[in-house]
PDB file of C-alpha atoms in Angstrom:
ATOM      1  CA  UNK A 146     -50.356   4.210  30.668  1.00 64.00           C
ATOM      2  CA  UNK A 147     -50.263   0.273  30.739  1.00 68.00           C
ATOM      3  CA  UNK A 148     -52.697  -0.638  27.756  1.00 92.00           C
ATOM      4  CA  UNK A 149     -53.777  -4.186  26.098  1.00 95.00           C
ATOM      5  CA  UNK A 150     -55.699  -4.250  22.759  1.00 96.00           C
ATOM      6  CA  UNK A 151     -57.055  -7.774  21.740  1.00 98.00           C
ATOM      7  CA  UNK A 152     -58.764  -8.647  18.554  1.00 98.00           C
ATOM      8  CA  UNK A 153     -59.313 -11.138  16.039  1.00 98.00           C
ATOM      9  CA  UNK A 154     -62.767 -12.397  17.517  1.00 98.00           C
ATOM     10  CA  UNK A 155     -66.155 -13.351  15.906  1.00 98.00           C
ATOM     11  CA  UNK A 156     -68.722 -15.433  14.829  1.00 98.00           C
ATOM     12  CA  UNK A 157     -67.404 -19.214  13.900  1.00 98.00           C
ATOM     13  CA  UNK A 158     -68.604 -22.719  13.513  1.00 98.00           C
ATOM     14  CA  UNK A 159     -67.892 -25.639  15.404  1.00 98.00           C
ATOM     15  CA  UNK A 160     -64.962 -27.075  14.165  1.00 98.00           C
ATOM     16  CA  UNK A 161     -63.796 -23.771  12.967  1.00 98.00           C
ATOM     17  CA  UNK A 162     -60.689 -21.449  13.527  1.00 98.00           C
ATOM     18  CA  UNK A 163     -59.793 -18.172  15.020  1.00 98.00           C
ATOM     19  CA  UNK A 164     -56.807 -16.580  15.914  1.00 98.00           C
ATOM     20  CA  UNK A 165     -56.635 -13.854  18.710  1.00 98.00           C
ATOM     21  CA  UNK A 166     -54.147 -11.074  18.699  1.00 98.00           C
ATOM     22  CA  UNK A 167     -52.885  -9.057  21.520  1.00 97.00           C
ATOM     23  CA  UNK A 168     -51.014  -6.138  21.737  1.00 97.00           C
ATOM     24  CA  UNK A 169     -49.383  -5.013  25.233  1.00 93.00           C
ATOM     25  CA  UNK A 170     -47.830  -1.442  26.276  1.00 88.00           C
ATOM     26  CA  UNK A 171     -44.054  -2.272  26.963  1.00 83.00           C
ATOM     27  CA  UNK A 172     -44.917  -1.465  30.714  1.00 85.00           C
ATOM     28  CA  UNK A 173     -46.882  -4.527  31.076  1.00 86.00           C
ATOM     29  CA  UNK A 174     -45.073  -6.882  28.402  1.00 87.00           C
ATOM     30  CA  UNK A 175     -41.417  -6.004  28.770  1.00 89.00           C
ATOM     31  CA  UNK A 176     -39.844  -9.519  30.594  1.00 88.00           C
ATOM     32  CA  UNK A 177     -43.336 -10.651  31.468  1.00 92.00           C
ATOM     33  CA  UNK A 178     -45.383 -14.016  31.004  1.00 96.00           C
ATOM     34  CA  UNK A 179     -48.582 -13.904  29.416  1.00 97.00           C
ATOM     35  CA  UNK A 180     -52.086 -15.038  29.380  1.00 97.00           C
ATOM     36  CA  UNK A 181     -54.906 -14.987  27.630  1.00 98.00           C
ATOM     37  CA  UNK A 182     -58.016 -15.844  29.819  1.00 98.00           C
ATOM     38  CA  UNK A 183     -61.450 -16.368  28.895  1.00 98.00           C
ATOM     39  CA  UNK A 184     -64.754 -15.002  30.608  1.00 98.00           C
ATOM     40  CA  UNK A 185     -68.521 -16.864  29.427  1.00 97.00           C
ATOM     41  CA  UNK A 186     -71.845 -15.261  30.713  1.00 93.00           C
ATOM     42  CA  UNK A 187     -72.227 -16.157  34.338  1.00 95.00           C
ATOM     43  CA  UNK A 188     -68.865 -18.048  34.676  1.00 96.00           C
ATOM     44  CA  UNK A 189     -65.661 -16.456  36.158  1.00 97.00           C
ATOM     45  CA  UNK A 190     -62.770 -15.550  34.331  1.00 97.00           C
ATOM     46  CA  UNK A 191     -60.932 -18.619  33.701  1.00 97.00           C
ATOM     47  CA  UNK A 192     -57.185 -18.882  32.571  1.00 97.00           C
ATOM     48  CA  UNK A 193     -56.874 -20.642  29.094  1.00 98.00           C
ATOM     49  CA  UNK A 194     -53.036 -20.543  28.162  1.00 98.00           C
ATOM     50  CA  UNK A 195     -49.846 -19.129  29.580  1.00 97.00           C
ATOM     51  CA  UNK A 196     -46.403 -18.297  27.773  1.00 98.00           C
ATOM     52  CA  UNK A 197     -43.136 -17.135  29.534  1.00 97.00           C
ATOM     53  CA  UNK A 198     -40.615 -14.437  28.300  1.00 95.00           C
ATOM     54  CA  UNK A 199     -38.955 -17.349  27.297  1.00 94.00           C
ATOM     55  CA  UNK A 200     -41.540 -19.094  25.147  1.00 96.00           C
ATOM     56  CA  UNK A 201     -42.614 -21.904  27.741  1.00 97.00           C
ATOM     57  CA  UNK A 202     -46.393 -22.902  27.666  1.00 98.00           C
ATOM     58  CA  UNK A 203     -49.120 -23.887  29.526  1.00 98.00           C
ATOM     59  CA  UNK A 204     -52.365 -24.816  28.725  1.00 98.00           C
ATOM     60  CA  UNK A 205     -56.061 -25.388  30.294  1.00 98.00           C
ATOM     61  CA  UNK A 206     -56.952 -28.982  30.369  1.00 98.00           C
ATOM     62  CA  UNK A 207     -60.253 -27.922  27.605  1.00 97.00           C
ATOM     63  CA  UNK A 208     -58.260 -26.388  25.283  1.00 98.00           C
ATOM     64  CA  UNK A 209     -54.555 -28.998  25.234  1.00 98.00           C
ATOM     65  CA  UNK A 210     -54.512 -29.913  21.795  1.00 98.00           C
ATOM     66  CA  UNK A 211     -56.286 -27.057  20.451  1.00 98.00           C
ATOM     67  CA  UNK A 212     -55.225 -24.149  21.275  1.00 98.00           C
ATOM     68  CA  UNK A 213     -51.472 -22.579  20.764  1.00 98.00           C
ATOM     69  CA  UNK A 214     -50.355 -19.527  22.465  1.00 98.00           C
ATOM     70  CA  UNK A 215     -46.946 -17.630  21.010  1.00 98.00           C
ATOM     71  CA  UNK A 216     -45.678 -14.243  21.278  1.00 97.00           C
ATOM     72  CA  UNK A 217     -43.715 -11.918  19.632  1.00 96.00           C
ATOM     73  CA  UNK A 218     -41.298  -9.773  21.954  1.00 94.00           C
ATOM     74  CA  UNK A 219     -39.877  -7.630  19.540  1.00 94.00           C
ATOM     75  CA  UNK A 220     -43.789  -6.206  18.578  1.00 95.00           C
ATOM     76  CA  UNK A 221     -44.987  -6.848  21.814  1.00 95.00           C
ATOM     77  CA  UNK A 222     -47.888  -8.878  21.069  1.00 97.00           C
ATOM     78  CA  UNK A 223     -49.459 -12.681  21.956  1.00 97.00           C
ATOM     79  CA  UNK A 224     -51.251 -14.474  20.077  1.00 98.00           C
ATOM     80  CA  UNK A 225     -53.904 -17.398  20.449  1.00 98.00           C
ATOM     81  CA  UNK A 226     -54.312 -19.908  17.488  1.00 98.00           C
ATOM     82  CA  UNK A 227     -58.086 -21.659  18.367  1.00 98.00           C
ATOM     83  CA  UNK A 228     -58.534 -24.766  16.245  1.00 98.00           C
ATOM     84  CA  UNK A 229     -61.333 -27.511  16.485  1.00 98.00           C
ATOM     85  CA  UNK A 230     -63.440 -24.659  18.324  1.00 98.00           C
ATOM     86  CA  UNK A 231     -66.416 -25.972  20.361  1.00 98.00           C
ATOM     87  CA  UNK A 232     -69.333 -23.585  21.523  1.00 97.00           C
ATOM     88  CA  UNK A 233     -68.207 -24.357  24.790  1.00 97.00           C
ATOM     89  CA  UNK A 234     -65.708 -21.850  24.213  1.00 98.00           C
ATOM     90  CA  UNK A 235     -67.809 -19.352  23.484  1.00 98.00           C
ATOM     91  CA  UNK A 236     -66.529 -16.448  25.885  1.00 98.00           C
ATOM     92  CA  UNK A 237     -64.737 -12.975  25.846  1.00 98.00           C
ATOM     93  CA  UNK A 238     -61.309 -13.318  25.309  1.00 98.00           C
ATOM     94  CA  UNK A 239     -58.842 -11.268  26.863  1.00 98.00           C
ATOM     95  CA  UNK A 240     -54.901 -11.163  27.268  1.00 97.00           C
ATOM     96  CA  UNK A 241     -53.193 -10.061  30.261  1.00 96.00           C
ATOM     97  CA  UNK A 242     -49.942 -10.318  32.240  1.00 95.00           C
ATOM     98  CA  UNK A 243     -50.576 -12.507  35.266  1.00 93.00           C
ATOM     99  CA  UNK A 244     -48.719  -9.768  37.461  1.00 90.00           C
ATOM    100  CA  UNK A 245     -51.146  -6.971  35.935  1.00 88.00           C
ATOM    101  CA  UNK A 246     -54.601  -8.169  36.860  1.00 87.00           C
ATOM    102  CA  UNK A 247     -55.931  -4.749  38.034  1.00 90.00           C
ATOM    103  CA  UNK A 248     -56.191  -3.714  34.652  1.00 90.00           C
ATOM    104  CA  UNK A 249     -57.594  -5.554  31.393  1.00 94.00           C
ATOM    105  CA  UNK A 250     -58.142  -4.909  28.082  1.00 95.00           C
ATOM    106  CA  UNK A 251     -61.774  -4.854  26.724  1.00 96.00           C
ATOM    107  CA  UNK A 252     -61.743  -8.261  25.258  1.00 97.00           C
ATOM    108  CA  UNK A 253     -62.575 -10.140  22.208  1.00 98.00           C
ATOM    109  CA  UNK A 254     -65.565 -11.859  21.412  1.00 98.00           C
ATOM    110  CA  UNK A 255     -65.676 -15.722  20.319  1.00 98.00           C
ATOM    111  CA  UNK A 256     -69.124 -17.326  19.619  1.00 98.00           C
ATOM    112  CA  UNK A 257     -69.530 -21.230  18.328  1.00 98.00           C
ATOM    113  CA  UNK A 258     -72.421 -21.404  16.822  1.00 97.00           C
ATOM    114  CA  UNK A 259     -73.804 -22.998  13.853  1.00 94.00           C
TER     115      UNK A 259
END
């Protein structure tokens, strides 16, 4: 059964840090590019960063700069290092395959909030 776990959310100031983990079944990982999207209250789910198989990247115009996606092929996971965090990224967090958008994880939560 395809499966995505992320964690690594929580409460953090502006300015602050989190990193998001993600761990994928092989059937959704295995040769795939990744994403980690982001969905706030009343907003659709928005793309935030992209990796290939290969390591290539791709971010969101908010988060260039501040954000770095990487991945780990051998332990199937991505990750999402959030610096400079702004409460304007406040949102659930989840990682997905762009080819496997039928099914999600259940997220992670990020507040910015003093």
């Amino acid at each position: 059964q395809a499966q995505l776990v992320e964690s690594g959310g929580g409460l953090v100031q502006p300015g602050g840090s989190l990193r998001l983990s993600c761990v994928a079944s092989g059937s959704i990982f295995r040769f795939a590019a990744m994403a980690w999207y982001r969905q706030a209250p009343g907003k659709q789910r928005e793309m935030v960063s992209y990796i290939t198989w290969g390591g290539d990247t791709t971010y969101a115009d908010s988060v260039k700069g501040r954000f770095t996606i990487s991945r780990d092929n051998a332990k199937r996971m991505v990750f999402l290092q959030m610096n400079n965090l702004k409460p304007e990224d406040s949102a659930v967090y989840y990682c997905n395959a762009p080819s496997n958008l039928d099914s999600w994880g259940q997220g992670t939560q990020v507040i910015v909030s003093f």
